[in-house]
Amino acid sequence: MNIDETVVESIVKKVLSQLDAPQTQECCACGGEWGVFKSMDEAVNAAVLAQQEYLGRSMHDRAKYVQAIRDVVLDQENLEYISRKAVEETDMGGYEYKLIKNRLAATKTPGIEDLTTDAMTGDDGLTLVEYSPFGVIGAITPTTNPTETIICNSIGMLAAGNAVVFSPHPRAKEVSLHLVRLINKALAVAGAPANLVVTVSEPSIANTNAMMNHPKIRMLVATGGPGIVKTVLSSGKKAIGAGAGNPPVVVDETADVEKAAKDIVDGCSFDNNLPCIAEKEIIAVDSVADYLIFNMKKHGAYEVKDPAVINKLVSLVTKEGKSPVTDFVGKSAKYILEQVGISVGDDVKVILMEATEDHPFVQVELMMPILPLVRVPDVDQAIEMAVRVEHGNRHTAMMHSRNVEKLTKMAKLIQTTIFVKNGPSYAGIGVGGEGYTTFTIAGPTGEGLTSAKSFARRRRCVLVGGMDVR
Ligand code: NAD
């Protein structure tokens, strides 16, 4: 009998979707509940077994599993649920933005097509250089993009033939566990080995440490602040560190100022400034600064001029001007202004103020829609200041200018992984700009915008003797 594979798949999918509690118990036989395990050791061991089985699967299978992850996230009900839950649980960002970010991660993260083979042929035979899996990867994910990072890491790491153990931020536990379960169910329907994507029921620093120190974890990928990046880089294992940024945006006298104003407000306010790539401070040439402020106000910036209010904001949203207060990270401009007694409408998206270079709002990565503007006499000084306030993170920077020479100068001096010219920051991750997306941007370790090949080893396979057809 010839049974159509897709018909079987859709029947299995339907049956699974109708099961609830029994489905969970059934999977307990393998020690975990749809990829969620009680201990880190169990999670890692299950992923090791899964990866061994995965080695025997074809590239066609890998593509099918990657598609299953994309599909389960893009299912409207799931997409809406994880987007809403991420906002509710972390109390950061906005639902509409999370929808966009999750959809982006599911659609524009590269799959197996990223793994290109190099071939060398000649009198001595054929040599292939291919991307091969590391094995089991330990991935640490942030509160700011909890689900987006799990989606894009799962796609990239599985495309490269690995299994992955996630260590989510404890503040994003519920939504992260929910997503891991969803992915496991989708992978089961697609016929993947069980437990290619796993985590623990109680994410914690202790569990993250247990994962990092586990001998069977072959590679670590940390998406987060400087602390965790430093920790994985000191682990003695192959590690990718996607760390903090403090992206400056420079506007010079040749810029299309009206467009720059809109781009800056849009980029800075995206998901209430949570993305590590989002505009965090403006450095504007004095001759266009007033016109820029005027136009930013037209697009949803609220300018605070009273020094007393600015000081009040500093003591409210920073810990002594040194780091952000978590309760304000990812909050809306409207909410933050309300806390200092200013009531505004929903159209206000960014809190704008003039500041000097040494101001905490310029120096600290706030991750909230507070945007200081520093005036400088000319573009060369703007570029130099941008380099200083980026603090050598080499993460992201923007510049609005029509002067190719100065655009090139800034690109060379700032050395950021992402440099967006004449657009909002998110153009750098494939929204309104060319290119694929990622939510793990590895400046410190140099992989840049990570994709499947970042999670793979280069291996050479040599066949001796003529195999060329020339
Ligand atoms: P965070 O550093 O507080 O946490 C990140 C992850 O590391 C979490 O899972 C957390 O539980 C874990 N962690 C932190 N310290 C740890 C320790 N000492 N031991 C073990 N585990 C530890 O960061 P966050 O607040 O969740 O995210 C915001 C930061 O991440 C910002 O600095 C932002 O720029 C950065 N970020 C960078 C990228 C990128 O691609 N480069 C992407 C998103 C966020």
Coordinates of C-alpha atoms and ligand atoms in Angstrom, one line a residue:
M1 CA 0.0 0.0 0.0
N2 CA 1.3 3.4 -0.9
I3 CA 0.6 5.8 2.0
D4 CA 1.3 9.5 1.4
E5 CA 3.8 10.7 4.1
T6 CA 2.1 14.1 4.5
V7 CA -1.3 12.5 5.2
V8 CA 0.3 10.3 7.9
E9 CA 2.0 13.3 9.4
S10 CA -1.1 15.4 9.5
I11 CA -3.0 12.6 11.2
V12 CA -0.3 12.1 13.8
K13 CA -0.2 15.9 14.3
K14 CA -4.0 16.0 14.9
V15 CA -3.9 13.1 17.3
L16 CA -1.1 14.6 19.3
S17 CA -2.8 17.9 19.5
Q18 CA -5.8 16.3 21.0
L19 CA -3.8 14.6 23.7
D20 CA -3.0 16.6 26.8
A21 CA -2.0 14.9 30.1
P22 CA -1.4 11.4 28.8
Q23 CA 1.0 12.8 26.2
T24 CA 3.1 14.2 29.1
Q25 CA 3.1 11.0 31.0
E26 CA 4.0 9.0 27.9
C27 CA 7.1 11.1 27.4
C28 CA 8.1 10.6 31.0
A29 CA 9.3 7.2 30.0
C30 CA 12.4 8.8 28.5
G31 CA 13.0 10.7 31.8
G32 CA 11.9 14.1 30.6
E33 CA 8.6 15.9 29.8
W34 CA 8.9 17.0 26.2
G35 CA 12.5 18.1 26.6
V36 CA 12.2 19.4 30.1
F37 CA 14.2 17.5 32.7
K38 CA 14.5 17.6 36.5
S39 CA 18.3 17.7 36.6
M40 CA 20.9 19.2 34.3
D41 CA 22.7 15.8 34.2
E42 CA 19.6 14.1 32.9
A43 CA 19.0 16.8 30.3
V44 CA 22.6 16.6 29.0
N45 CA 22.6 12.8 28.9
A46 CA 19.3 12.8 27.0
A47 CA 20.6 15.3 24.5
V48 CA 23.8 13.2 24.0
L49 CA 21.7 10.1 23.1
A50 CA 19.6 12.3 20.8
Q51 CA 22.6 13.7 19.0
Q52 CA 24.1 10.3 18.5
E53 CA 20.9 9.1 16.9
Y54 CA 20.7 12.4 14.9
L55 CA 24.1 11.7 13.3
G56 CA 22.5 8.9 11.3
R57 CA 19.8 11.2 9.9
S58 CA 20.1 12.8 6.4
M59 CA 20.3 16.4 5.5
H60 CA 16.8 16.1 4.1
D61 CA 15.7 15.1 7.6
R62 CA 17.6 18.0 9.2
A63 CA 15.8 20.4 6.8
K64 CA 12.5 18.8 7.8
Y65 CA 13.1 19.2 11.5
V66 CA 14.2 22.9 11.0
Q67 CA 11.0 23.4 9.1
A68 CA 9.0 21.8 12.0
I69 CA 10.5 24.4 14.4
R70 CA 9.6 27.3 12.0
D71 CA 6.1 26.0 11.6
V72 CA 5.3 25.4 15.3
V73 CA 6.5 28.9 16.1
L74 CA 4.6 30.5 13.2
D75 CA 1.4 28.7 14.2
Q76 CA -0.7 31.8 15.1
E77 CA -1.9 30.5 18.4
N78 CA 1.6 29.6 19.5
L79 CA 3.1 32.8 18.2
E80 CA 0.6 34.9 20.1
Y81 CA 0.9 32.8 23.2
I82 CA 4.7 33.0 23.5
S83 CA 4.8 36.7 22.6
R84 CA 2.2 37.5 25.3
K85 CA 3.7 35.2 27.9
A86 CA 7.2 36.6 27.4
V87 CA 5.9 40.1 28.1
E88 CA 3.8 39.0 31.1
E89 CA 6.5 36.9 32.7
T90 CA 9.6 39.1 32.2
D91 CA 7.5 42.4 32.5
M92 CA 9.7 43.7 29.7
G93 CA 9.0 44.9 26.2
G94 CA 5.7 44.9 24.2
Y95 CA 3.5 42.2 22.8
E96 CA 3.3 43.6 19.3
Y97 CA 7.1 43.8 19.1
K98 CA 7.6 40.3 20.4
L99 CA 5.2 39.0 17.7
I100 CA 7.5 40.7 15.1
K101 CA 10.7 39.4 16.7
N102 CA 9.5 35.8 17.1
R103 CA 8.1 35.7 13.6
L104 CA 11.4 37.1 12.3
A105 CA 13.5 34.5 14.2
A106 CA 11.3 31.7 12.8
T107 CA 11.4 32.9 9.2
K108 CA 14.8 34.5 8.7
T109 CA 17.2 32.3 10.7
P110 CA 19.2 30.3 8.2
G111 CA 18.8 26.6 8.0
I112 CA 20.9 23.9 6.4
E113 CA 21.6 26.0 3.3
D114 CA 24.1 27.9 5.5
L115 CA 26.4 24.9 5.5
T116 CA 28.2 25.2 2.2
T117 CA 30.9 22.7 1.3
D118 CA 34.3 23.6 -0.1
A119 CA 35.8 21.2 -2.6
M120 CA 39.3 21.0 -4.0
T121 CA 40.1 18.7 -6.9
G122 CA 43.3 17.9 -8.8
D123 CA 45.8 15.3 -9.8
D124 CA 46.0 14.1 -6.2
G125 CA 42.3 13.5 -5.8
L126 CA 39.4 15.2 -4.1
T127 CA 39.3 17.1 -0.8
L128 CA 36.1 18.2 0.9
V129 CA 35.8 20.7 3.7
E130 CA 32.5 20.4 5.4
Y131 CA 30.7 21.8 8.4
S132 CA 30.2 19.1 11.0
P133 CA 28.4 19.2 14.3
F134 CA 30.1 19.9 17.7
G135 CA 27.8 17.5 19.5
V136 CA 25.8 18.9 22.4
I137 CA 25.8 22.6 22.8
G138 CA 24.9 24.5 26.0
A139 CA 23.1 27.7 25.2
I140 CA 22.4 30.4 27.7
T141 CA 19.6 32.8 26.9
P142 CA 18.7 36.3 28.1
T143 CA 15.5 37.8 29.6
T144 CA 15.4 40.5 26.9
N145 CA 14.8 38.1 24.0
P146 CA 14.0 34.8 25.7
T147 CA 11.9 33.1 23.0
E148 CA 13.6 34.7 20.0
T149 CA 17.0 33.4 21.1
I150 CA 15.6 29.8 21.8
I151 CA 14.1 29.8 18.3
C152 CA 17.1 31.1 16.4
N153 CA 19.6 29.0 18.4
S154 CA 17.5 25.8 18.0
I155 CA 17.2 26.3 14.2
G156 CA 20.9 27.1 13.7
M157 CA 22.2 24.4 16.1
L158 CA 20.0 21.6 14.8
A159 CA 20.6 22.6 11.2
A160 CA 24.3 22.1 11.9
G161 CA 23.6 18.6 13.3
N162 CA 23.8 19.3 17.1
A163 CA 21.6 18.8 20.0
V164 CA 21.1 21.8 22.4
V165 CA 20.7 22.2 26.1
F166 CA 19.1 25.5 27.0
S167 CA 19.8 27.4 30.2
P168 CA 17.2 30.2 30.1
H169 CA 17.1 33.2 32.4
P170 CA 15.1 32.3 35.5
R171 CA 12.9 35.3 35.0
A172 CA 11.8 33.9 31.6
K173 CA 11.4 30.3 32.9
E174 CA 7.7 29.6 32.1
V175 CA 7.8 30.9 28.5
S176 CA 11.1 29.2 27.8
L177 CA 9.9 25.8 29.1
H178 CA 6.7 26.2 27.2
L179 CA 8.6 26.9 24.0
V180 CA 11.0 23.9 24.5
R181 CA 8.0 21.6 24.9
L182 CA 6.3 23.0 21.8
I183 CA 9.5 22.5 19.8
N184 CA 9.8 18.9 21.1
K185 CA 6.3 18.0 20.2
A186 CA 6.8 19.4 16.7
L187 CA 10.0 17.5 16.3
A188 CA 8.4 14.3 17.4
V189 CA 5.7 14.7 14.8
A190 CA 8.4 15.3 12.2
G191 CA 10.1 12.1 13.2
A192 CA 13.2 13.6 14.9
P193 CA 15.0 11.8 17.6
A194 CA 13.6 12.7 21.0
N195 CA 15.4 15.3 23.1
L196 CA 17.3 17.2 20.5
V197 CA 16.3 20.4 22.3
V198 CA 16.2 20.2 26.1
T199 CA 16.3 22.2 29.3
V200 CA 15.6 21.9 33.0
S201 CA 12.4 22.5 35.0
E202 CA 14.1 24.9 37.3
P203 CA 16.5 27.2 35.5
S204 CA 19.0 28.8 37.9
I205 CA 22.6 30.0 38.1
A206 CA 23.5 26.7 39.7
N207 CA 22.0 24.8 36.8
T208 CA 23.8 27.1 34.3
N209 CA 27.0 26.4 36.1
A210 CA 26.3 22.6 36.1
M211 CA 25.7 22.8 32.3
M212 CA 28.9 24.8 31.6
N213 CA 30.9 22.3 33.7
H214 CA 29.3 19.2 32.3
P215 CA 32.0 17.1 30.5
K216 CA 29.6 16.1 27.7
I217 CA 28.8 19.7 26.7
R218 CA 31.2 20.4 23.8
M219 CA 30.4 24.0 23.1
L220 CA 28.9 27.0 25.0
V221 CA 26.9 29.8 23.5
A222 CA 26.1 32.7 25.8
T223 CA 23.7 35.4 24.8
G224 CA 23.7 38.0 27.6
G225 CA 25.6 40.6 29.5
P226 CA 29.4 40.9 30.2
G227 CA 29.3 38.6 33.3
I228 CA 28.0 35.5 31.5
V229 CA 30.1 36.1 28.4
K230 CA 33.3 36.3 30.6
T231 CA 32.2 33.1 32.4
V232 CA 31.8 31.0 29.2
L233 CA 35.0 32.4 27.8
S234 CA 36.8 31.2 31.0
S235 CA 35.3 27.7 30.8
G236 CA 38.1 26.1 28.9
K237 CA 35.5 25.0 26.3
K238 CA 34.9 26.2 22.8
A239 CA 32.6 29.2 23.5
I240 CA 30.7 31.8 21.6
G241 CA 30.0 35.0 23.5
A242 CA 27.2 37.4 22.4
G243 CA 27.6 40.2 24.8
A244 CA 26.4 43.7 25.7
G245 CA 26.4 46.7 23.5
N246 CA 25.7 50.5 23.9
P247 CA 25.0 51.4 20.3
P248 CA 25.6 55.1 19.4
V249 CA 23.9 56.8 16.4
V250 CA 25.8 59.6 14.7
V251 CA 23.9 62.3 12.6
D252 CA 26.0 64.7 10.6
E253 CA 25.2 67.8 8.6
T254 CA 24.8 65.9 5.3
A255 CA 22.1 63.5 6.6
D256 CA 18.5 63.4 5.5
V257 CA 17.5 64.7 8.9
E258 CA 13.8 64.1 8.7
K259 CA 14.4 60.4 7.8
A260 CA 17.1 60.1 10.4
A261 CA 14.7 61.4 13.1
K262 CA 12.0 58.8 12.3
D263 CA 14.6 55.9 11.9
I264 CA 16.1 56.8 15.3
V265 CA 12.7 56.9 17.1
D266 CA 11.6 53.7 15.5
G267 CA 14.8 51.9 16.2
C268 CA 15.2 53.1 19.8
S269 CA 11.6 52.4 20.7
F270 CA 11.5 48.9 19.2
D271 CA 10.4 46.5 22.0
N272 CA 11.0 49.4 24.4
N273 CA 14.7 49.4 23.5
L274 CA 15.4 45.8 24.7
P275 CA 17.3 44.7 21.6
C276 CA 21.1 44.9 22.2
I277 CA 21.3 46.6 18.8
A278 CA 18.9 49.4 19.5
E279 CA 19.9 53.1 19.5
K280 CA 21.1 54.0 23.0
E281 CA 22.6 57.5 22.5
I282 CA 22.6 60.1 19.7
I283 CA 25.7 62.2 18.8
A284 CA 24.6 65.0 16.5
V285 CA 26.5 67.7 14.7
D286 CA 25.5 71.0 16.3
S287 CA 24.3 72.6 13.0
V288 CA 21.5 69.9 12.6
A289 CA 20.8 69.0 16.2
D290 CA 17.8 71.4 16.6
Y291 CA 16.2 70.3 13.4
L292 CA 16.7 66.6 14.4
I293 CA 15.1 67.2 17.8
F294 CA 12.2 69.0 16.1
N295 CA 11.6 66.1 13.8
M296 CA 12.1 63.4 16.4
K297 CA 9.3 65.1 18.4
K298 CA 7.0 64.8 15.3
H299 CA 7.6 61.1 15.4
G300 CA 7.0 60.3 19.0
A301 CA 9.9 61.7 21.1
Y302 CA 9.1 63.6 24.2
E303 CA 11.8 66.0 25.1
V304 CA 12.7 66.6 28.8
K305 CA 14.4 69.9 29.4
D306 CA 14.1 70.4 33.1
P307 CA 17.5 69.3 34.8
A308 CA 15.6 68.4 38.0
V309 CA 13.4 65.9 36.1
I310 CA 16.4 64.5 34.3
N311 CA 18.2 64.0 37.7
K312 CA 15.0 62.4 39.0
L313 CA 15.0 60.0 36.1
V314 CA 18.7 59.1 36.7
S315 CA 18.1 58.2 40.3
L316 CA 14.9 56.3 39.4
V317 CA 16.2 54.1 36.5
T318 CA 19.8 53.6 37.3
K319 CA 21.7 52.2 40.3
E320 CA 23.8 55.2 41.2
G321 CA 24.3 56.0 37.5
K322 CA 26.2 52.8 37.0
S323 CA 23.7 50.2 35.8
P324 CA 20.0 50.0 34.9
V325 CA 17.3 49.2 37.5
T326 CA 15.8 46.0 36.3
D327 CA 12.3 47.1 37.0
F328 CA 12.6 49.8 34.3
V329 CA 14.4 47.7 31.7
G330 CA 12.1 47.3 28.7
K331 CA 9.3 49.6 30.1
S332 CA 7.6 52.0 27.8
A333 CA 8.4 55.7 27.6
K334 CA 4.9 56.5 28.9
Y335 CA 5.3 54.3 31.9
I336 CA 8.7 55.8 32.8
L337 CA 7.4 59.3 32.4
E338 CA 4.4 58.6 34.7
Q339 CA 6.8 57.6 37.5
V340 CA 8.3 61.1 37.5
G341 CA 4.8 62.8 37.4
I342 CA 4.6 63.4 33.6
S343 CA 1.5 62.1 31.9
V344 CA 1.7 61.5 28.1
G345 CA -0.3 59.7 25.4
D346 CA 0.5 56.4 23.8
D347 CA 2.0 58.2 20.8
V348 CA 5.1 59.0 23.0
K349 CA 7.7 56.3 22.3
V350 CA 11.0 57.8 23.3
I351 CA 12.2 60.1 26.1
L352 CA 14.7 62.5 24.7
M353 CA 17.0 64.9 26.4
E354 CA 20.3 66.8 25.7
A355 CA 23.2 65.5 27.7
T356 CA 27.0 65.6 27.9
E357 CA 29.3 62.7 27.1
D358 CA 29.8 61.8 30.7
H359 CA 26.1 61.5 31.5
P360 CA 25.0 58.1 32.9
F361 CA 22.3 57.9 30.1
V362 CA 25.1 58.1 27.5
Q363 CA 27.5 55.8 29.3
V364 CA 25.2 53.0 30.6
E365 CA 23.4 50.4 28.4
L366 CA 19.9 51.2 29.8
M367 CA 17.7 49.0 27.6
M368 CA 14.8 51.4 28.0
P369 CA 13.5 54.1 25.6
I370 CA 15.5 56.9 27.2
L371 CA 17.6 58.6 24.5
P372 CA 20.2 61.3 25.3
L373 CA 21.5 63.5 22.6
V374 CA 25.1 64.9 22.7
R375 CA 26.0 67.9 20.5
V376 CA 29.4 68.1 18.9
P377 CA 30.9 70.8 16.6
D378 CA 31.7 68.5 13.6
V379 CA 31.4 64.9 12.3
D380 CA 35.0 63.9 13.1
Q381 CA 34.4 64.7 16.8
A382 CA 31.0 62.8 16.5
I383 CA 32.8 59.7 15.3
E384 CA 35.5 59.9 17.9
M385 CA 32.9 60.2 20.7
A386 CA 30.8 57.4 19.2
V387 CA 33.9 55.1 19.4
R388 CA 34.4 56.1 23.1
V389 CA 30.9 55.6 24.3
E390 CA 30.6 52.3 22.5
H391 CA 33.1 51.2 25.1
G392 CA 34.9 48.8 22.8
N393 CA 32.0 46.4 22.8
R394 CA 32.3 46.2 19.0
H395 CA 28.6 45.5 18.9
T396 CA 26.4 47.9 16.9
A397 CA 26.5 51.5 15.6
M398 CA 24.4 53.6 13.3
M399 CA 25.2 56.7 11.2
H400 CA 23.0 59.0 9.2
S401 CA 25.1 60.8 6.6
R402 CA 25.5 61.2 2.8
N403 CA 29.2 61.7 3.1
V404 CA 30.8 58.4 1.9
E405 CA 34.2 59.3 3.2
K406 CA 32.9 59.9 6.8
L407 CA 30.6 56.8 6.7
T408 CA 33.7 54.8 5.8
K409 CA 35.8 56.5 8.5
M410 CA 33.2 55.6 11.2
A411 CA 32.9 52.0 10.0
K412 CA 36.7 51.6 10.2
L413 CA 37.2 53.3 13.6
I414 CA 34.2 51.8 15.5
Q415 CA 34.8 48.2 14.4
T416 CA 31.3 47.1 15.4
T417 CA 29.8 43.8 14.3
I418 CA 26.8 45.7 12.8
F419 CA 27.1 49.1 11.3
V420 CA 23.9 50.5 9.8
K421 CA 24.1 53.4 7.5
N422 CA 21.0 55.6 7.0
G423 CA 18.5 53.2 8.6
P424 CA 17.1 52.1 11.9
S425 CA 19.1 49.7 14.0
Y426 CA 16.9 46.7 13.3
A427 CA 17.8 46.9 9.6
G428 CA 21.0 45.3 10.8
I429 CA 19.1 42.1 11.7
G430 CA 17.2 41.8 8.4
V431 CA 14.2 44.0 9.1
G432 CA 14.1 46.5 6.3
G433 CA 17.7 45.7 5.5
E434 CA 19.2 42.9 3.5
G435 CA 20.4 39.7 5.1
Y436 CA 19.4 36.9 7.5
T437 CA 18.5 37.4 11.1
T438 CA 20.0 36.2 14.4
F439 CA 19.4 37.1 18.1
T440 CA 22.9 35.9 19.0
I441 CA 25.4 38.6 17.8
A442 CA 28.8 37.4 18.7
G443 CA 31.1 40.4 18.8
P444 CA 33.6 39.3 21.5
T445 CA 34.4 36.0 19.9
G446 CA 34.1 37.2 16.3
E447 CA 31.4 34.9 14.7
G448 CA 29.4 38.1 14.2
L449 CA 25.7 37.4 13.3
T450 CA 25.7 33.7 14.2
S451 CA 24.0 31.1 12.0
A452 CA 24.3 27.3 11.5
K453 CA 27.9 27.4 10.4
S454 CA 28.9 29.2 13.6
F455 CA 27.8 26.1 15.5
A456 CA 29.8 23.7 13.4
R457 CA 33.4 22.4 13.1
R458 CA 35.3 22.6 9.8
R459 CA 36.4 19.0 8.9
R460 CA 38.5 17.9 5.9
C461 CA 37.9 14.7 4.1
V462 CA 40.6 13.6 1.6
L463 CA 40.1 11.1 -1.2
V464 CA 43.5 10.3 -2.7
G465 CA 43.6 9.6 -6.5
G466 CA 42.0 11.3 -9.5
M467 CA 38.4 12.2 -9.0
D468 CA 38.2 15.3 -11.1
V469 CA 36.4 15.4 -14.4
R470 CA 38.6 17.9 -16.2
Ligands
NAD1 P1 22.2 38.6 31.8 O1 23.6 38.6 31.6 O2 21.7 39.0 33.2 O3 21.6 37.1 31.7 C1 21.9 36.3 30.5 C2 21.9 34.9 30.9 O4 23.0 34.5 31.6 C3 20.7 34.4 31.7 O5 20.3 33.2 31.3 C4 21.3 34.4 33.1 O6 20.5 33.5 33.9 C5 22.7 34.0 32.9 N1 23.6 34.4 33.8 C6 23.9 35.7 34.1 N2 24.9 35.8 35.0 C7 25.3 34.5 35.3 C8 26.2 33.9 36.2 N3 27.1 34.6 36.9 N4 26.3 32.5 36.2 C9 25.5 31.8 35.5 N5 24.5 32.3 34.6 C10 24.4 33.6 34.6 O7 21.5 39.4 30.7 P2 20.0 39.8 30.4 O8 19.6 40.9 31.3 O9 19.1 38.6 30.4 O10 20.1 40.4 28.9 C11 20.6 41.6 28.6 C12 22.0 41.7 28.3 O11 22.3 40.8 27.2 C13 22.4 43.0 27.7 O12 23.7 43.4 28.1 C14 22.3 42.9 26.2 O13 23.1 43.7 25.4 C15 22.8 41.4 26.1 N6 22.4 40.8 24.9 C16 23.2 40.6 23.9 C17 22.8 40.0 22.7 C18 23.8 39.7 21.6 O14 23.4 39.1 20.6 N7 25.0 40.2 21.6 C19 21.5 39.6 22.6 C20 20.6 39.8 23.6 C21 21.1 40.4 24.8

